[in-house]
Short mmCIF file of C-alpha atoms in Angstrom, two decimals:
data_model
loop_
_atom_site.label_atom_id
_atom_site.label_comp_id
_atom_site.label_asym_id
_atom_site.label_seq_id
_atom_site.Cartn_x
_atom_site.Cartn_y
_atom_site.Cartn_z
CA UNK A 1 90.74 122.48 113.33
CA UNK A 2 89.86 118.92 112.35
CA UNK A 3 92.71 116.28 113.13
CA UNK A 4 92.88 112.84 113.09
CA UNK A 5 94.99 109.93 114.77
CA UNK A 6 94.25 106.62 112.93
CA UNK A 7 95.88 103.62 113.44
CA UNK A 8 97.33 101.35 110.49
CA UNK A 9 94.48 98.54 111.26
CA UNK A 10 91.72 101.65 110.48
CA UNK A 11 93.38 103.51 107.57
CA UNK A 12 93.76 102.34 103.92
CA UNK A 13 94.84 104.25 100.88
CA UNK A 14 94.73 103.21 97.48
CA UNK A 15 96.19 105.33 94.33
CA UNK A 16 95.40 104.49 90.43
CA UNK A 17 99.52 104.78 89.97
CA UNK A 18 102.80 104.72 92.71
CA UNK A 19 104.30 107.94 90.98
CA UNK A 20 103.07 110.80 93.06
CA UNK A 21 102.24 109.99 96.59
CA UNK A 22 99.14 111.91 98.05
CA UNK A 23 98.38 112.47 101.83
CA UNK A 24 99.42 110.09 104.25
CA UNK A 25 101.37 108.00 101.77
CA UNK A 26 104.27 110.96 102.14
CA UNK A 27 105.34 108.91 105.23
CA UNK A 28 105.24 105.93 103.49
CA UNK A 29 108.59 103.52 103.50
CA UNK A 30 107.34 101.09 100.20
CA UNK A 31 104.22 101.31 98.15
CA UNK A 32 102.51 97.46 97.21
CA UNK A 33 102.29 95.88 94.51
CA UNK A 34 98.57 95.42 93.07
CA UNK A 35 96.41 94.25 94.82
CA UNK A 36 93.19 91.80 94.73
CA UNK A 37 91.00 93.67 97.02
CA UNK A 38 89.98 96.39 94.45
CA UNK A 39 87.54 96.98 91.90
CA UNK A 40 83.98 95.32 93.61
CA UNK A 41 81.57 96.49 96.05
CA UNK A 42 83.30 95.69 99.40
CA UNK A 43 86.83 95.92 98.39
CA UNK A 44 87.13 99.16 100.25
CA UNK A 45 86.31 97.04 103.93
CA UNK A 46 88.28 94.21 103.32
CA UNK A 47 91.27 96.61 102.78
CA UNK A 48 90.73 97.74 106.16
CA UNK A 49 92.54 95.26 109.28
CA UNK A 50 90.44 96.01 112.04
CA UNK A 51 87.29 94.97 109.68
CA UNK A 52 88.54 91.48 110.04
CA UNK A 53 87.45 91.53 113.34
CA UNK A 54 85.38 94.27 114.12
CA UNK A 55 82.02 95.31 111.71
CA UNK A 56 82.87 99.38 113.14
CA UNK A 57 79.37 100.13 113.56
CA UNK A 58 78.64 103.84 114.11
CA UNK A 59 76.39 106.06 115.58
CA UNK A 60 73.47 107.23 113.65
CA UNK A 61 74.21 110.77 112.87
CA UNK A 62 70.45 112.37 112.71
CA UNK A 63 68.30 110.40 115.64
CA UNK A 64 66.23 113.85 115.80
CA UNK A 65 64.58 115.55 113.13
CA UNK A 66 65.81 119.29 112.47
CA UNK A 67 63.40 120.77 114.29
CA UNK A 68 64.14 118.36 117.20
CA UNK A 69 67.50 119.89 117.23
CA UNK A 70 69.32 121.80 120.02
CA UNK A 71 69.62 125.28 118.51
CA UNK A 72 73.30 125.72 118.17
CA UNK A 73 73.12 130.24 118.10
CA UNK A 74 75.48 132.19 115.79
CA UNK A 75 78.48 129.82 115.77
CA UNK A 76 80.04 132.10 113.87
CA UNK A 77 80.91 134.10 117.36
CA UNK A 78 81.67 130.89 118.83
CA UNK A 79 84.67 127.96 119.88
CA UNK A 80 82.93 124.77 119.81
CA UNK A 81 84.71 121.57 119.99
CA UNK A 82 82.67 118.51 119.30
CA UNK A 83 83.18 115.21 120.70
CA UNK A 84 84.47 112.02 118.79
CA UNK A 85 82.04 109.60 117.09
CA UNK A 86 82.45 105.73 117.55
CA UNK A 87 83.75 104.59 114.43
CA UNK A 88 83.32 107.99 112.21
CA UNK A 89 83.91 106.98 108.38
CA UNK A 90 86.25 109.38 106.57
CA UNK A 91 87.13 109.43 103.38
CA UNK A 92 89.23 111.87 101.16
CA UNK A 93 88.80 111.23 97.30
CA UNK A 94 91.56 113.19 94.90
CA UNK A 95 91.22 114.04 91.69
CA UNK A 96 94.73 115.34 89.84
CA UNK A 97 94.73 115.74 85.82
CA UNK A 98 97.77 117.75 85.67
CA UNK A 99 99.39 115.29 83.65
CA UNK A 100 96.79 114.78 81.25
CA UNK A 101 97.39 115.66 77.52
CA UNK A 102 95.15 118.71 76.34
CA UNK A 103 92.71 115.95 74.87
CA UNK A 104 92.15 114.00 77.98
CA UNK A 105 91.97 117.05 80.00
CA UNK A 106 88.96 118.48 77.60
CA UNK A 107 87.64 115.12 78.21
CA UNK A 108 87.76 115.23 82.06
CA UNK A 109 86.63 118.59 82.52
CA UNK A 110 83.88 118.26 79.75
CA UNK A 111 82.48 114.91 80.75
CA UNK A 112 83.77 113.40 84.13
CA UNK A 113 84.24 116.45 86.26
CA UNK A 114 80.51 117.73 86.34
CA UNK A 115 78.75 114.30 87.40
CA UNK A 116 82.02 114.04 90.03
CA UNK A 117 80.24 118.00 91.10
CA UNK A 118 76.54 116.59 90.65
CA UNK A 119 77.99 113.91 93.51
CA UNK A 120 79.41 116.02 95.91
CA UNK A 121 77.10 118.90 95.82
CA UNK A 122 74.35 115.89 96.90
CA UNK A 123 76.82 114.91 99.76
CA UNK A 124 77.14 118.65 100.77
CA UNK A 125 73.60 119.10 100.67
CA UNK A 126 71.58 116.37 100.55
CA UNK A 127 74.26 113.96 102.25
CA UNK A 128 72.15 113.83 105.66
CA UNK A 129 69.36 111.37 104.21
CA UNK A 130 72.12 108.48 103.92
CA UNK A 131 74.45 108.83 106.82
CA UNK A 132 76.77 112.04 105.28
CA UNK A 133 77.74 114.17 108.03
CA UNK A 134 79.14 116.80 106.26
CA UNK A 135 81.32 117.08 101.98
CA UNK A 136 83.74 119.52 101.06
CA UNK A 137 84.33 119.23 97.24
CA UNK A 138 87.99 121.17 97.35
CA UNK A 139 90.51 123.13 94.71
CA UNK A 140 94.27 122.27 96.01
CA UNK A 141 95.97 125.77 95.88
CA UNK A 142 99.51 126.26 94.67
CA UNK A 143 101.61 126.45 97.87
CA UNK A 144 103.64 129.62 96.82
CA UNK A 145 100.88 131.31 93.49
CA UNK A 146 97.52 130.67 95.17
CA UNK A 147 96.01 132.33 91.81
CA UNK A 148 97.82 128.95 89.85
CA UNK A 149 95.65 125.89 88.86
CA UNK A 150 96.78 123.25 90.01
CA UNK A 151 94.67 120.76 88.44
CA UNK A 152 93.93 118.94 91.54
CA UNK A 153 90.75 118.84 93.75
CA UNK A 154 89.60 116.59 96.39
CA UNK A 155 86.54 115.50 98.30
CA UNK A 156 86.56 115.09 102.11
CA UNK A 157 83.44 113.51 103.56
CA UNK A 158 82.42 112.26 107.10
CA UNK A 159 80.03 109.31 107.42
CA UNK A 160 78.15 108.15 110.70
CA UNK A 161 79.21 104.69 109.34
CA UNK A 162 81.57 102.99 107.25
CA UNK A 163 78.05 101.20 105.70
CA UNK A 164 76.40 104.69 104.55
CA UNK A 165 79.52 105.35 102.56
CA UNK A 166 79.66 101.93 101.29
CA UNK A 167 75.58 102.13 100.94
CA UNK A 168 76.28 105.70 99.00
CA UNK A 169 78.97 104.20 97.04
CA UNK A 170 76.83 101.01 95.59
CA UNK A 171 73.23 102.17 95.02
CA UNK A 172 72.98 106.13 94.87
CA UNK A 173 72.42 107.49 91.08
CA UNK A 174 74.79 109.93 91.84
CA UNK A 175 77.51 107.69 92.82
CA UNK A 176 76.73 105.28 90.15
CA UNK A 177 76.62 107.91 87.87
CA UNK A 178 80.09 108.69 88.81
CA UNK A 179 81.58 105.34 88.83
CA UNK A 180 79.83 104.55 85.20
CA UNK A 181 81.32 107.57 83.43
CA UNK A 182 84.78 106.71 84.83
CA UNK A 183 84.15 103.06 83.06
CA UNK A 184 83.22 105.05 79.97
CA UNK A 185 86.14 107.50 80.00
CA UNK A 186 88.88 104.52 80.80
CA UNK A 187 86.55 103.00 77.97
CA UNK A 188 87.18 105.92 75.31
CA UNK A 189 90.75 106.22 76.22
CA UNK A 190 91.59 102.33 75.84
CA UNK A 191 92.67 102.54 79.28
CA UNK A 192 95.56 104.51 78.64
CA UNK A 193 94.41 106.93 81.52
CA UNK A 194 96.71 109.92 82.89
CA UNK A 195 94.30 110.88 85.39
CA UNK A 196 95.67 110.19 88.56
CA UNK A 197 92.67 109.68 91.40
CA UNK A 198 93.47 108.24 95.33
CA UNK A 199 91.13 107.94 98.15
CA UNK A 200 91.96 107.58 101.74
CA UNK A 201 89.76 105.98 104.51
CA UNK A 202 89.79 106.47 108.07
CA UNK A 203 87.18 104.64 110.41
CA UNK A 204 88.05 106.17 113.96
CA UNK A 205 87.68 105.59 117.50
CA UNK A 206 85.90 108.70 119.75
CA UNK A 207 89.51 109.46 120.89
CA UNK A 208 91.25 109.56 117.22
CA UNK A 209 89.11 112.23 116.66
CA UNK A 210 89.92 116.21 117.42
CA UNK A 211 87.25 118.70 116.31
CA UNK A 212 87.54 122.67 117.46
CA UNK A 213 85.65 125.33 115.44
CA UNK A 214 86.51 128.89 115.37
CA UNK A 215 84.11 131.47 114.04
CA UNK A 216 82.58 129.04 111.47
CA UNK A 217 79.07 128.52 110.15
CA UNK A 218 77.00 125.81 111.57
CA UNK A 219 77.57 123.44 108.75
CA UNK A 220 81.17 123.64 108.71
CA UNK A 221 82.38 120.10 109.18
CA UNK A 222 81.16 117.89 112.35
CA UNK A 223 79.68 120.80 113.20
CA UNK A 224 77.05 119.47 111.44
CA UNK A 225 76.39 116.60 113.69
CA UNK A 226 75.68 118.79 116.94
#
C-alpha cells in the first residue's frame, strides 16, 4: 500500500488538453486556462507554491553503497512499512492514445513509445545513480475486461529530491531522447496531436507519506530505499 496526503502548495498537475481529467484532477472544481509556467527547464518548480518559499531539499537516497546495506531477508514473507522521506519527489507521467487516428497511433507506438520504454526501464534499473528511488512503467487495465487495451500507460517514479528529477529531466540522454522525439512527432503531425499525456507531482513531507508492503520483492517501491 503506497498512499499519499499532499497539500495544494506541494502538488501540481498539468494535462496537454482539459477533456479527460486524469488522477487527482477528478476532484477538481475548474481546470485553468494556459498557463506561462510550461515548456522550459524549471517550469515544473515554479508550478509548485511551497517552492516559492521553500527549495524542498531531500534526503539522499543511497548514502551507503550496496554492500553497505542492511540485508533486508526474503521480504517476500514479510510486512514492512517504511518511514516517510523529507520532501520525497513523486511524479506520475500518463500516456493515453486512445483517441489517436490509426496513423498517429502507428506513429506513437512505432516511434515515441520505445524511447518513452528505453527511459523508464533506465529509471527502473539504473534510476539509483541519479536520485530514482524506485519506476514503474504501467498498462491501465479496463476496469470491467482486464484482457481490453486500453491504450493508456503511465509512469510512477519516486525521487530523493525534486532536483534529481529535474536533473534527470534536463541532461540524461534518455530523457532528452524522450523529450526530442516528442518535438519531432508534434513536428510531423503539424501539431495537430491527439495524444493526450499529464504528469502529476507530489513533493511530500515525512508524514504525507504511508508505505506498508505485503509479501513483495525487495525492489517493490520505497522498498527500495531501506
Amino acid at each position: 500500500m503506497e498512499v499519499f496526503f499532499p497539500t495544494l502548495d506541494r502538488f501540481e498537475t498539468v494535462f496537454s488538453d482539459n477533456v479527460v481529467p486524469d488522477g487527482a484532477a477528478h476532484m477538481r472544481s475548474s481546470v485553468s486556462g494556459e498557463m506561462q509556467q510550461h515548456f522550459y527547464w524549471g517550469s515544473m518548480r515554479d508550478r509548485l507554491a511551497a517552492a516559492q518559499t521553500d527549495h524542498l531539499i531531500g534526503e539522499r537516497a543511497f548514502p551507503k553503497s550496496s554492500t553497505e546495506r542492511v540485508e533486508k531477508g526474503d521480504t517476500r514473507k514479510q510486512r514492512i512499512t517504511v518511514p516517510g522521506r523529507k520532501n520525497l519527489a513523486v511524479i506520475r507521467s500518463g500516456q493515453d492514445w486512445s483517441n489517436t487516428n490509426p496513423s498517429e497511433r502507428k506513429r506513437y507506438l512505432e516511434t515515441m513509445h520505445p524511447v518513452l520504454t528505453k527511459g523508464m526501464e533506465f529509471l527502473r534499473d539504473e534510476g539509483e545513480e541519479i536520485g530514482c528511488i524506485s519506476n514503474r512503467f504501467m498498462e491501465c487495465m479496463h476496469k470491467t475486461s482486464p484482457e481490453q487495451n486500453t491504450e493508456r500507460t503511465f509512469g510512477l517514479s519516486y525521487f530523493d529530491d525534486l532536483k534529481s528529477l529535474e536533473g534527470w529531466s534536463k541532461h540524461h540522454k534518455t530523457h532528452l531522447d524522450i523529450f526530442g522525439r516528442f518535438l519531432q512527432y508534434a513536428s510531423e503531425l503539424q501539431s495537430n496531436v491527439s495524444l493526450r499525456l499529464f504528469h502529476e507531482v507530489m513533493v511530500l513531507e515525512p508524514e504525507q507519506q504511508f508505505f506498508e508492503y505485503i509479501g513483495c520483492h525487495d525492489t517493490t517501491g520505497m522498498l527500495a530505499s531501506v
